[in-house]
Amino acid sequence: MDNNEKGHPADYNEDEARLAGLGYKQNMKRQFSGLQNFGFTLTNSSVLIGIVPLFYFGMNTGGPVAIIWGWLMVAFFVMFIGLGMAEICSTFPTAGGLYFWTAKLGGPKWGPMFSWYEAWFNMLGQFAGCSGSVLAAATFLNTMVKVWDPAYEITGTKNFYVMAIMMVLGGLINTAGGGALKVASLVSVFVHIFGTIAIVIVVLVGAPKLQSAEFVFTEFQDHTGYTDTSNASPALVFLLGLLQSQWSMLGYDASAHMSEETEKSYVNGPRGILMSIFASVCIGLCLALALTFGIQDYEGTRNSALGAAPQIFVDTAGKTGGSILIFLIVFAGFLCGIATVAANSRMLYAFARDGGLPFSPYWTVLNKRTQMPLRLVWLSVVIIIILALPAIGSVAVLSAISGISIIGFTVSYAIPILLRITVGAEGFVQREFNLGSWSKPIGWVACIWTAFIFVIFNLPQSWPVDNMETFNYTPAAVGFLLIFTTSSWFLSARHWFKGPVSEIALQELDGVVPVARPNEKQEVTEEVK
């Protein structure tokens, strides 16, 4: 049925009309399909660059029990977060994503303050996540060299330089425009799905021996020092080991950030969130099982100069095959960097569009050729590289960066969900994707899980805390952000920052006014006013 048959003008566009209803013009080009949106989101969460580089962390912190059962535990609770986010995304499909949701759900009283915190925590998660992912890819690229030249020394400085080069290349691909991003998105889906299948088959078939099922599902290992030098319970070590799994299941908010460039975003946005979580859970479980079954010598793998996962690749596929598998991880990390920069720049664009960044008018200028915020693309690249600077002094900084990313992301996911089930519950209008009466119980589970891991991942990752190589920088980074956001809000921002600023009223979309559903008429009227 065409638009005229539906009672709309011939040039009616549902996406643009809904965006106008939220107060924004269609400035960026709407050019991505639902599959491409899913590709961006799957790449942004990138299980390959999550679970594989941190496999050594899982081996040290709980062992196979934490790697396998921890994965399933985290997956269970992450799905609650994803469901809560998907429902909100269907109602508010904007590039601001969680930041915009928070402002609307908080209302005039709480919206400005909570959206201020939301924007900064989400940016912390986005930037730290990308920095950690591409740094891991750079480390694996140096590992490929060491596979063939055992005398080659992998240093933090070398990892940082390679990471910086990869980020600049990722920025150039973003600068090339929508066509390049579409190709990168589809290639990423192929790499993550078929690359995982290749790794699983090669490791399981090529392994000289496979570990027993009893070992994979029941073996507990603690090399953190907690159970040896303190009275800590093995349960605490298991919970600390969840970091590997939780870091591998982040970044699915990218679907929301790309919504202003996605067709039928009110459907494809929520679908992208949930599909990426489901795909990540399946991909990650297969990887975790294959790698754990493929361990040949636990102590030798854990202490390998190549790293745990690369050693398993070499043990099961030889130097050539192992190098190919390592390169798959490098390529996945590079693609993750491309997608994350795209999502970061859209989040920054939405925040700057509402005056949240210094010199906002400069940052919100869209490139005429690509209709994309390229200035913010390169700002993102610079910030991400800066966050990786601690790698120069340590090769073990990845677990610290991942902890920072987890806190930034999960707190930013929980804030709009909490507002949705509390102060924003009465005025929230459910759209195409909704949870019905299950919204509140699902939302509360998501918020409680977030509060729980906030505490766990701020704890020291080893004991005693006497080694800067393994020092957990997460509390320092999160504490600094809390001090910055709180002081800047009360000293300055509360006087001028009001959250999302409406660019247009609904009637200004070239005469296109969507036909409101009966239960939406009041909300549409309020939005226009």
Short mmCIF file of C-alpha atoms in Angstrom, two decimals:
data_model
loop_
_atom_site.label_atom_id
_atom_site.label_comp_id
_atom_site.label_asym_id
_atom_site.label_seq_id
_atom_site.Cartn_x
_atom_site.Cartn_y
_atom_site.Cartn_z
CA MET A 1 0.00 0.00 0.00
CA ASP A 2 1.50 3.39 -0.96
CA ASN A 3 1.40 6.54 1.13
CA ASN A 4 -1.68 7.96 -0.62
CA GLU A 5 -3.65 4.83 0.18
CA LYS A 6 -2.63 5.18 3.82
CA GLY A 7 -3.96 8.72 3.91
CA HIS A 8 -0.53 10.39 3.82
CA PRO A 9 0.94 12.72 1.19
CA ALA A 10 2.97 11.02 -1.54
CA ASP A 11 6.25 12.33 -0.07
CA TYR A 12 5.36 11.18 3.45
CA ASN A 13 8.27 9.63 5.35
CA GLU A 14 7.49 7.93 8.64
CA ASP A 15 11.08 8.13 9.89
CA GLU A 16 11.37 11.86 9.23
CA ALA A 17 7.94 12.51 10.70
CA ARG A 18 8.77 10.69 13.92
CA LEU A 19 12.11 12.44 14.15
CA ALA A 20 10.34 15.76 13.71
CA GLY A 21 7.92 14.75 16.43
CA LEU A 22 10.93 14.45 18.71
CA GLY A 23 12.07 17.94 17.71
CA TYR A 24 14.77 17.33 15.09
CA LYS A 25 15.19 17.81 11.35
CA GLN A 26 16.49 15.04 9.12
CA ASN A 27 20.00 16.46 8.71
CA MET A 28 22.02 13.29 8.31
CA LYS A 29 21.36 11.05 5.32
CA ARG A 30 19.07 8.07 6.05
CA GLN A 31 20.91 5.40 4.10
CA PHE A 32 21.38 2.26 6.20
CA SER A 33 19.14 -0.81 6.16
CA GLY A 34 18.19 -2.89 9.18
CA LEU A 35 20.89 -5.44 8.32
CA GLN A 36 23.54 -2.74 8.07
CA ASN A 37 22.40 -1.30 11.39
CA PHE A 38 22.74 -4.78 12.89
CA GLY A 39 26.20 -5.02 11.36
CA PHE A 40 27.29 -1.76 13.01
CA THR A 41 25.93 -2.91 16.35
CA LEU A 42 27.42 -6.39 16.19
CA THR A 43 30.77 -4.86 15.22
CA ASN A 44 30.58 -2.32 18.02
CA SER A 45 30.04 -5.06 20.60
CA SER A 46 32.59 -7.33 18.79
CA VAL A 47 32.75 -10.55 20.79
CA LEU A 48 35.82 -11.65 18.86
CA ILE A 49 37.82 -8.70 20.17
CA GLY A 50 36.25 -9.08 23.61
CA ILE A 51 36.40 -12.68 24.73
CA VAL A 52 39.60 -13.69 22.88
CA PRO A 53 42.06 -10.97 24.06
CA LEU A 54 40.81 -11.30 27.65
CA PHE A 55 40.93 -15.10 27.65
CA TYR A 56 44.10 -14.95 29.76
CA PHE A 57 42.16 -12.89 32.32
CA GLY A 58 39.50 -15.59 32.55
CA MET A 59 42.14 -18.30 32.95
CA ASN A 60 43.69 -16.38 35.85
CA THR A 61 40.44 -15.26 37.47
CA GLY A 62 38.24 -18.28 38.02
CA GLY A 63 39.43 -20.47 35.15
CA PRO A 64 37.03 -22.52 32.99
CA VAL A 65 34.19 -22.16 35.51
CA ALA A 66 34.25 -18.36 35.18
CA ILE A 67 34.81 -18.48 31.42
CA ILE A 68 31.85 -20.76 30.62
CA TRP A 69 29.31 -20.33 33.41
CA GLY A 70 30.23 -16.68 33.80
CA TRP A 71 29.42 -16.15 30.13
CA LEU A 72 25.96 -17.67 30.54
CA MET A 73 25.32 -15.70 33.72
CA VAL A 74 26.26 -12.38 32.15
CA ALA A 75 24.28 -13.19 29.00
CA PHE A 76 21.16 -13.80 31.08
CA PHE A 77 21.29 -10.41 32.78
CA VAL A 78 22.46 -8.47 29.72
CA MET A 79 19.33 -9.59 27.89
CA PHE A 80 17.25 -7.79 30.54
CA ILE A 81 19.21 -4.60 29.87
CA GLY A 82 18.79 -5.05 26.11
CA LEU A 83 15.04 -5.55 26.38
CA GLY A 84 14.65 -2.40 28.46
CA MET A 85 16.73 -0.39 25.99
CA ALA A 86 14.93 -1.80 22.94
CA GLU A 87 11.53 -0.69 24.23
CA ILE A 88 12.75 2.86 24.79
CA CYS A 89 14.53 2.94 21.42
CA SER A 90 11.28 2.13 19.62
CA THR A 91 9.70 5.24 21.15
CA PHE A 92 12.70 7.57 20.80
CA PRO A 93 14.73 6.63 17.66
CA THR A 94 17.32 9.44 17.67
CA ALA A 95 21.11 9.70 17.31
CA GLY A 96 21.29 10.93 20.90
CA GLY A 97 20.18 7.48 21.98
CA LEU A 98 20.38 7.00 25.71
CA TYR A 99 21.16 10.68 26.32
CA PHE A 100 17.93 11.77 24.60
CA TRP A 101 15.93 9.00 26.28
CA THR A 102 17.15 10.12 29.69
CA ALA A 103 16.16 13.74 29.12
CA LYS A 104 12.66 12.82 27.97
CA LEU A 105 12.01 10.20 30.64
CA GLY A 106 13.37 12.42 33.42
CA GLY A 107 10.97 15.22 32.54
CA PRO A 108 11.58 18.93 33.17
CA LYS A 109 12.63 18.34 36.78
CA TRP A 110 15.16 15.53 36.46
CA GLY A 111 15.81 15.31 32.72
CA PRO A 112 18.53 17.98 32.34
CA MET A 113 20.65 16.77 35.26
CA PHE A 114 20.39 13.05 34.50
CA SER A 115 20.98 13.58 30.77
CA TRP A 116 24.15 15.50 31.64
CA TYR A 117 25.47 12.52 33.62
CA GLU A 118 24.18 10.13 30.97
CA ALA A 119 26.02 11.79 28.12
CA TRP A 120 29.37 11.79 29.90
CA PHE A 121 29.12 8.21 31.18
CA ASN A 122 28.09 6.95 27.76
CA MET A 123 31.00 8.79 26.17
CA LEU A 124 33.36 7.24 28.73
CA GLY A 125 32.09 3.77 27.85
CA GLN A 126 32.24 4.40 24.11
CA PHE A 127 35.74 5.88 24.09
CA ALA A 128 37.26 3.39 26.56
CA GLY A 129 35.61 0.47 24.79
CA CYS A 130 36.98 1.48 21.41
CA SER A 131 40.39 2.24 22.87
CA GLY A 132 40.57 -1.18 24.50
CA SER A 133 39.31 -3.04 21.43
CA VAL A 134 41.75 -1.48 18.98
CA LEU A 135 44.60 -1.73 21.50
CA ALA A 136 43.86 -5.46 21.76
CA ALA A 137 43.92 -5.72 17.96
CA ALA A 138 47.26 -3.91 17.88
CA THR A 139 48.66 -6.27 20.52
CA PHE A 140 47.56 -9.28 18.47
CA LEU A 141 49.19 -7.79 15.37
CA ASN A 142 52.49 -7.58 17.24
CA THR A 143 51.87 -11.12 18.46
CA MET A 144 51.75 -12.30 14.84
CA VAL A 145 55.29 -11.00 14.42
CA LYS A 146 56.43 -12.81 17.57
CA VAL A 147 54.95 -16.09 16.33
CA TRP A 148 57.51 -16.05 13.51
CA ASP A 149 60.28 -14.26 15.38
CA PRO A 150 60.45 -15.45 19.00
CA ALA A 151 63.13 -12.85 19.76
CA TYR A 152 60.71 -10.02 18.90
CA GLU A 153 59.72 -8.14 22.06
CA ILE A 154 56.13 -7.00 22.45
CA THR A 155 56.09 -3.72 24.37
CA GLY A 156 53.37 -1.33 25.41
CA THR A 157 54.94 1.39 23.28
CA LYS A 158 54.81 -0.75 20.14
CA ASN A 159 51.21 -1.69 20.86
CA PHE A 160 50.29 1.98 21.29
CA TYR A 161 51.88 3.08 18.00
CA VAL A 162 50.16 0.31 16.04
CA MET A 163 46.87 1.16 17.74
CA ALA A 164 47.22 4.83 16.79
CA ILE A 165 47.83 3.93 13.15
CA MET A 166 44.79 1.66 13.10
CA MET A 167 42.63 4.42 14.58
CA VAL A 168 43.74 6.92 11.95
CA LEU A 169 42.88 4.38 9.21
CA GLY A 170 39.49 3.87 10.86
CA GLY A 171 38.94 7.62 10.85
CA LEU A 172 39.77 7.78 7.14
CA ILE A 173 37.21 5.06 6.36
CA ASN A 174 34.58 7.00 8.31
CA THR A 175 35.57 10.11 6.36
CA ALA A 176 35.06 8.29 3.06
CA GLY A 177 31.31 8.33 3.73
CA GLY A 178 28.28 6.08 3.89
CA GLY A 179 29.38 3.76 1.09
CA ALA A 180 32.58 2.80 2.91
CA LEU A 181 30.70 2.33 6.19
CA LYS A 182 28.13 0.08 4.50
CA VAL A 183 30.88 -2.15 3.13
CA ALA A 184 32.66 -2.22 6.50
CA SER A 185 29.40 -3.16 8.21
CA LEU A 186 28.64 -6.09 5.91
CA VAL A 187 32.25 -7.32 5.98
CA SER A 188 32.11 -7.19 9.77
CA VAL A 189 29.02 -9.41 9.91
CA PHE A 190 30.83 -11.90 7.68
CA VAL A 191 34.02 -11.80 9.79
CA HIS A 192 32.23 -12.17 13.12
CA ILE A 193 29.99 -15.03 12.05
CA PHE A 194 32.16 -17.01 9.65
CA GLY A 195 35.40 -16.07 11.41
CA THR A 196 34.01 -17.53 14.61
CA ILE A 197 32.96 -20.70 12.82
CA ALA A 198 36.47 -20.99 11.35
CA ILE A 199 38.14 -20.53 14.74
CA VAL A 200 35.87 -23.06 16.46
CA ILE A 201 36.35 -25.72 13.76
CA VAL A 202 40.13 -25.25 13.45
CA VAL A 203 40.72 -25.31 17.21
CA LEU A 204 38.54 -28.35 17.90
CA VAL A 205 39.66 -30.38 14.86
CA GLY A 206 43.33 -29.39 14.99
CA ALA A 207 43.90 -29.84 18.72
CA PRO A 208 46.30 -32.71 19.50
CA LYS A 209 44.05 -33.41 22.48
CA LEU A 210 40.86 -31.95 23.91
CA GLN A 211 40.18 -31.22 27.54
CA SER A 212 37.47 -33.26 29.23
CA ALA A 213 33.95 -31.94 29.76
CA GLU A 214 34.56 -32.17 33.50
CA PHE A 215 37.53 -29.83 33.18
CA VAL A 216 35.68 -27.35 30.95
CA PHE A 217 32.58 -27.10 33.13
CA THR A 218 33.92 -27.62 36.66
CA GLU A 219 37.60 -26.60 36.84
CA PHE A 220 38.27 -23.58 39.06
CA GLN A 221 41.58 -21.70 38.95
CA ASP A 222 42.70 -18.67 40.95
CA HIS A 223 45.91 -16.88 40.09
CA THR A 224 44.83 -13.49 41.45
CA GLY A 225 46.21 -14.06 44.94
CA TYR A 226 42.83 -13.62 46.62
CA THR A 227 42.33 -17.17 47.88
CA ASP A 228 46.04 -17.71 48.56
CA THR A 229 46.93 -14.54 50.48
CA SER A 230 43.57 -13.53 51.97
CA ASN A 231 40.40 -15.07 53.34
CA ALA A 232 38.45 -14.21 50.19
CA SER A 233 35.93 -16.74 48.95
CA PRO A 234 36.36 -18.41 45.55
CA ALA A 235 32.97 -16.86 44.77
CA LEU A 236 34.59 -13.42 44.77
CA VAL A 237 37.21 -14.59 42.28
CA PHE A 238 34.44 -16.01 40.08
CA LEU A 239 32.62 -12.67 40.14
CA LEU A 240 35.79 -10.76 39.27
CA GLY A 241 36.22 -13.15 36.35
CA LEU A 242 32.92 -11.96 34.89
CA LEU A 243 34.82 -8.96 33.50
CA GLN A 244 35.83 -10.97 30.43
CA SER A 245 32.21 -11.84 29.63
CA GLN A 246 30.70 -8.46 30.50
CA TRP A 247 33.20 -6.54 28.35
CA SER A 248 32.31 -8.79 25.43
CA MET A 249 28.64 -7.83 25.71
CA LEU A 250 28.70 -4.05 25.45
CA GLY A 251 28.20 -1.51 22.70
CA TYR A 252 24.76 -2.58 21.49
CA ASP A 253 23.55 1.00 22.03
CA ALA A 254 25.22 1.72 18.66
CA SER A 255 21.96 0.68 17.04
CA ALA A 256 20.24 3.65 18.68
CA HIS A 257 23.03 6.10 17.81
CA MET A 258 22.74 5.13 14.12
CA SER A 259 18.94 5.38 14.12
CA GLU A 260 18.74 8.78 12.37
CA GLU A 261 20.55 7.17 9.44
CA THR A 262 18.59 3.89 9.51
CA GLU A 263 15.41 3.11 7.60
CA LYS A 264 12.39 2.27 9.79
CA SER A 265 14.48 3.07 12.83
CA TYR A 266 11.54 2.62 15.21
CA VAL A 267 11.62 -1.09 14.29
CA ASN A 268 15.18 -1.70 13.13
CA GLY A 269 16.71 0.14 16.07
CA PRO A 270 15.25 -2.17 18.76
CA ARG A 271 15.79 -5.15 16.47
CA GLY A 272 19.47 -4.25 16.08
CA ILE A 273 19.94 -4.09 19.85
CA LEU A 274 18.38 -7.48 20.55
CA MET A 275 19.77 -9.29 17.49
CA SER A 276 23.29 -8.14 18.31
CA ILE A 277 22.99 -9.36 21.91
CA PHE A 278 21.62 -12.74 20.82
CA ALA A 279 24.29 -13.14 18.14
CA SER A 280 27.02 -12.09 20.58
CA VAL A 281 25.84 -14.64 23.16
CA CYS A 282 25.90 -17.47 20.60
CA ILE A 283 29.23 -16.44 19.06
CA GLY A 284 30.86 -15.93 22.44
CA LEU A 285 29.70 -19.24 23.89
CA CYS A 286 31.05 -21.14 20.89
CA LEU A 287 34.38 -19.33 21.17
CA ALA A 288 34.63 -19.85 24.93
CA LEU A 289 33.91 -23.57 24.63
CA ALA A 290 36.32 -24.10 21.73
CA LEU A 291 39.18 -22.22 23.38
CA THR A 292 38.70 -23.97 26.73
CA PHE A 293 38.49 -27.43 25.17
CA GLY A 294 41.57 -26.57 23.08
CA ILE A 295 43.90 -25.72 26.00
CA GLN A 296 46.89 -28.08 25.75
CA ASP A 297 48.93 -27.09 28.80
CA TYR A 298 47.13 -24.84 31.27
CA GLU A 299 50.19 -23.30 32.91
CA GLY A 300 52.10 -23.06 29.65
CA THR A 301 49.15 -21.34 27.94
CA ARG A 302 48.49 -19.00 30.85
CA ASN A 303 52.09 -17.84 31.01
CA SER A 304 52.79 -17.85 27.26
CA ALA A 305 54.72 -14.88 25.86
CA LEU A 306 52.25 -14.89 22.98
CA GLY A 307 49.21 -14.59 25.22
CA ALA A 308 46.72 -17.30 26.13
CA ALA A 309 44.45 -17.33 23.06
CA PRO A 310 47.26 -16.92 20.47
CA GLN A 311 49.11 -19.82 22.13
CA ILE A 312 45.99 -21.99 21.76
CA PHE A 313 45.76 -20.98 18.08
CA VAL A 314 49.39 -21.95 17.45
CA ASP A 315 49.09 -25.19 19.45
CA THR A 316 46.05 -26.32 17.45
CA ALA A 317 46.73 -24.88 13.98
CA GLY A 318 50.50 -24.45 13.76
CA LYS A 319 52.33 -21.22 12.99
CA THR A 320 50.62 -20.55 9.66
CA GLY A 321 47.10 -21.50 10.72
CA GLY A 322 47.56 -19.83 14.09
CA SER A 323 48.68 -16.61 12.42
CA ILE A 324 45.59 -16.62 10.22
CA LEU A 325 43.36 -17.02 13.28
CA ILE A 326 45.22 -14.24 15.08
CA PHE A 327 44.74 -11.99 12.05
CA LEU A 328 40.98 -12.61 12.17
CA ILE A 329 41.01 -11.10 15.67
CA VAL A 330 43.12 -8.16 14.45
CA PHE A 331 40.72 -7.51 11.58
CA ALA A 332 37.68 -7.78 13.88
CA GLY A 333 39.24 -5.21 16.22
CA PHE A 334 39.96 -2.86 13.34
CA LEU A 335 36.36 -3.14 12.13
CA CYS A 336 35.18 -2.57 15.70
CA GLY A 337 37.16 0.66 15.77
CA ILE A 338 35.49 1.85 12.56
CA ALA A 339 31.98 1.14 13.87
CA THR A 340 32.65 2.58 17.32
CA VAL A 341 34.00 5.83 15.92
CA ALA A 342 30.83 6.12 13.82
CA ALA A 343 28.64 5.58 16.90
CA ASN A 344 30.78 7.89 19.07
CA SER A 345 30.56 10.74 16.59
CA ARG A 346 26.75 10.46 16.41
CA MET A 347 26.47 10.54 20.18
CA LEU A 348 28.74 13.59 20.32
CA TYR A 349 26.77 15.19 17.51
CA ALA A 350 23.52 14.85 19.45
CA PHE A 351 25.11 16.21 22.62
CA ALA A 352 26.74 19.14 20.78
CA ARG A 353 23.49 19.82 18.90
CA ASP A 354 21.97 20.56 22.29
CA GLY A 355 24.90 22.75 23.40
CA GLY A 356 26.51 20.17 25.69
CA LEU A 357 30.06 20.43 24.31
CA PRO A 358 32.43 23.41 24.36
CA PHE A 359 32.26 25.18 20.97
CA SER A 360 29.17 23.18 20.04
CA PRO A 361 28.34 25.21 16.87
CA TYR A 362 31.73 24.23 15.41
CA TRP A 363 31.31 20.53 16.12
CA THR A 364 27.78 20.25 14.73
CA VAL A 365 28.73 21.28 11.18
CA LEU A 366 28.00 18.36 8.83
CA ASN A 367 30.28 17.60 5.90
CA LYS A 368 28.53 18.63 2.66
CA ARG A 369 29.72 15.59 0.74
CA THR A 370 28.87 12.88 3.25
CA GLN A 371 26.25 14.64 5.41
CA MET A 372 28.12 13.23 8.41
CA PRO A 373 29.72 14.90 11.48
CA LEU A 374 33.31 14.38 10.32
CA ARG A 375 34.75 16.91 12.76
CA LEU A 376 33.41 14.77 15.56
CA VAL A 377 34.74 11.64 13.87
CA TRP A 378 38.27 12.99 14.21
CA LEU A 379 37.65 14.32 17.71
CA SER A 380 36.64 10.77 18.64
CA VAL A 381 39.79 9.36 17.05
CA VAL A 382 42.01 11.74 19.03
CA ILE A 383 40.28 11.02 22.38
CA ILE A 384 40.41 7.26 21.82
CA ILE A 385 44.14 7.40 21.10
CA ILE A 386 44.74 9.54 24.20
CA LEU A 387 42.94 6.99 26.39
CA ALA A 388 45.40 4.33 25.22
CA LEU A 389 48.45 6.31 26.39
CA PRO A 390 48.80 4.27 29.64
CA ALA A 391 49.66 1.31 27.39
CA ILE A 392 53.08 2.88 26.83
CA GLY A 393 54.03 2.01 30.38
CA SER A 394 52.35 -1.39 30.61
CA VAL A 395 51.34 -4.33 28.44
CA ALA A 396 48.66 -5.31 30.99
CA VAL A 397 46.51 -2.19 30.72
CA LEU A 398 43.71 -3.88 28.72
CA SER A 399 41.86 -5.30 31.73
CA ALA A 400 41.87 -1.84 33.36
CA ILE A 401 40.52 -0.14 30.22
CA SER A 402 37.87 -2.82 29.86
CA GLY A 403 36.72 -2.25 33.45
CA ILE A 404 36.40 1.49 32.78
CA SER A 405 34.42 0.77 29.63
CA ILE A 406 32.07 -1.61 31.45
CA ILE A 407 31.26 0.95 34.15
CA GLY A 408 30.73 3.75 31.62
CA PHE A 409 28.48 1.67 29.39
CA THR A 410 26.38 -0.14 31.98
CA VAL A 411 25.70 2.96 34.08
CA SER A 412 24.61 4.81 30.94
CA TYR A 413 22.36 1.87 30.00
CA ALA A 414 20.75 1.73 33.43
CA ILE A 415 19.93 5.44 33.87
CA PRO A 416 17.18 5.67 31.19
CA ILE A 417 15.82 2.26 32.16
CA LEU A 418 15.54 3.38 35.79
CA LEU A 419 13.78 6.59 34.77
CA ARG A 420 11.47 4.62 32.45
CA ILE A 421 10.16 2.51 35.34
CA THR A 422 10.02 5.34 37.90
CA VAL A 423 9.48 9.05 37.18
CA GLY A 424 8.93 8.51 33.44
CA ALA A 425 6.57 5.55 33.66
CA GLU A 426 3.29 7.46 33.53
CA GLY A 427 4.03 9.53 30.44
CA PHE A 428 5.88 6.85 28.44
CA VAL A 429 4.08 5.77 25.26
CA GLN A 430 4.88 2.23 24.12
CA ARG A 431 5.36 1.83 20.36
CA GLU A 432 5.99 -1.02 17.92
CA PHE A 433 8.36 -2.86 20.25
CA ASN A 434 7.10 -2.94 23.83
CA LEU A 435 7.29 -5.15 26.88
CA GLY A 436 3.74 -4.56 28.04
CA SER A 437 3.30 -5.16 31.75
CA TRP A 438 6.76 -6.75 31.96
CA SER A 439 8.53 -3.40 31.60
CA LYS A 440 8.96 -2.74 35.31
CA PRO A 441 10.18 -6.17 36.48
CA ILE A 442 12.59 -6.40 33.53
CA GLY A 443 13.79 -2.86 34.21
CA TRP A 444 14.41 -3.51 37.90
CA VAL A 445 16.46 -6.64 37.18
CA ALA A 446 18.56 -4.63 34.69
CA CYS A 447 19.19 -1.84 37.23
CA ILE A 448 20.06 -4.20 40.10
CA TRP A 449 22.54 -6.09 37.90
CA THR A 450 24.17 -2.79 36.88
CA ALA A 451 24.55 -1.70 40.52
CA PHE A 452 26.07 -5.08 41.37
CA ILE A 453 28.74 -5.07 38.65
CA PHE A 454 29.51 -1.40 39.38
CA VAL A 455 30.78 -2.54 42.78
CA ILE A 456 32.49 -5.74 41.56
CA PHE A 457 34.52 -4.18 38.74
CA ASN A 458 35.77 -1.34 40.91
CA LEU A 459 37.49 -3.85 43.19
CA PRO A 460 41.20 -4.73 42.78
CA GLN A 461 41.68 -7.41 40.14
CA SER A 462 44.47 -9.06 42.12
CA TRP A 463 45.63 -9.24 45.73
CA PRO A 464 47.65 -7.78 47.37
CA VAL A 465 47.63 -4.48 45.51
CA ASP A 466 51.37 -3.99 45.21
CA ASN A 467 52.02 -4.18 41.48
CA MET A 468 51.34 -1.28 39.12
CA GLU A 469 51.34 -3.71 36.20
CA THR A 470 48.07 -5.18 37.43
CA PHE A 471 46.66 -2.09 39.17
CA ASN A 472 42.95 -1.50 38.48
CA TYR A 473 42.59 2.09 37.25
CA THR A 474 38.80 1.83 37.03
CA PRO A 475 37.97 3.53 40.39
CA ALA A 476 40.30 6.43 39.55
CA ALA A 477 38.75 6.97 36.11
CA VAL A 478 35.17 6.63 37.34
CA GLY A 479 35.90 8.83 40.35
CA PHE A 480 37.40 11.53 38.16
CA LEU A 481 34.35 11.44 35.87
CA LEU A 482 31.96 11.68 38.83
CA ILE A 483 33.86 14.66 40.24
CA PHE A 484 33.97 16.36 36.83
CA THR A 485 30.30 15.82 35.94
CA THR A 486 29.05 16.76 39.41
CA SER A 487 31.18 19.88 39.81
CA SER A 488 30.54 21.07 36.24
CA TRP A 489 26.80 20.54 36.70
CA PHE A 490 26.40 22.41 39.97
CA LEU A 491 28.93 25.14 39.19
CA SER A 492 27.91 25.84 35.62
CA ALA A 493 25.81 23.50 33.47
CA ARG A 494 22.67 23.59 35.63
CA HIS A 495 22.29 27.26 34.73
CA TRP A 496 22.27 26.77 30.95
CA PHE A 497 22.03 23.10 29.98
CA LYS A 498 18.40 22.03 29.48
CA GLY A 499 18.92 18.76 27.64
CA PRO A 500 17.72 18.10 24.08
CA VAL A 501 16.72 21.30 22.28
CA SER A 502 13.87 21.04 19.77
CA GLU A 503 14.94 22.17 16.30
CA ILE A 504 11.47 22.19 14.79
CA ALA A 505 7.82 21.63 15.60
CA LEU A 506 6.01 18.74 14.01
CA GLN A 507 4.16 20.89 11.47
CA GLU A 508 7.42 22.21 10.01
CA LEU A 509 8.40 18.95 8.32
CA ASP A 510 7.44 20.31 4.89
CA GLY A 511 3.77 19.98 5.68
CA VAL A 512 4.06 16.34 6.67
CA VAL A 513 2.15 15.59 9.85
CA PRO A 514 1.79 11.93 10.84
CA VAL A 515 -1.62 10.64 11.75
CA ALA A 516 -1.53 10.11 15.50
CA ARG A 517 -2.81 6.88 16.96
CA PRO A 518 -5.58 7.36 19.53
CA ASN A 519 -3.31 6.87 22.53
CA GLU A 520 -0.66 9.19 21.06
CA LYS A 521 -2.71 12.31 20.36
CA GLN A 522 -2.07 13.91 23.73
CA GLU A 523 1.68 13.27 23.54
CA VAL A 524 1.97 14.63 19.98
CA THR A 525 0.11 17.78 21.01
CA GLU A 526 2.43 18.28 23.95
CA GLU A 527 5.50 17.77 21.74
CA VAL A 528 4.29 20.40 19.28
CA LYS A 529 3.66 22.88 22.08
#
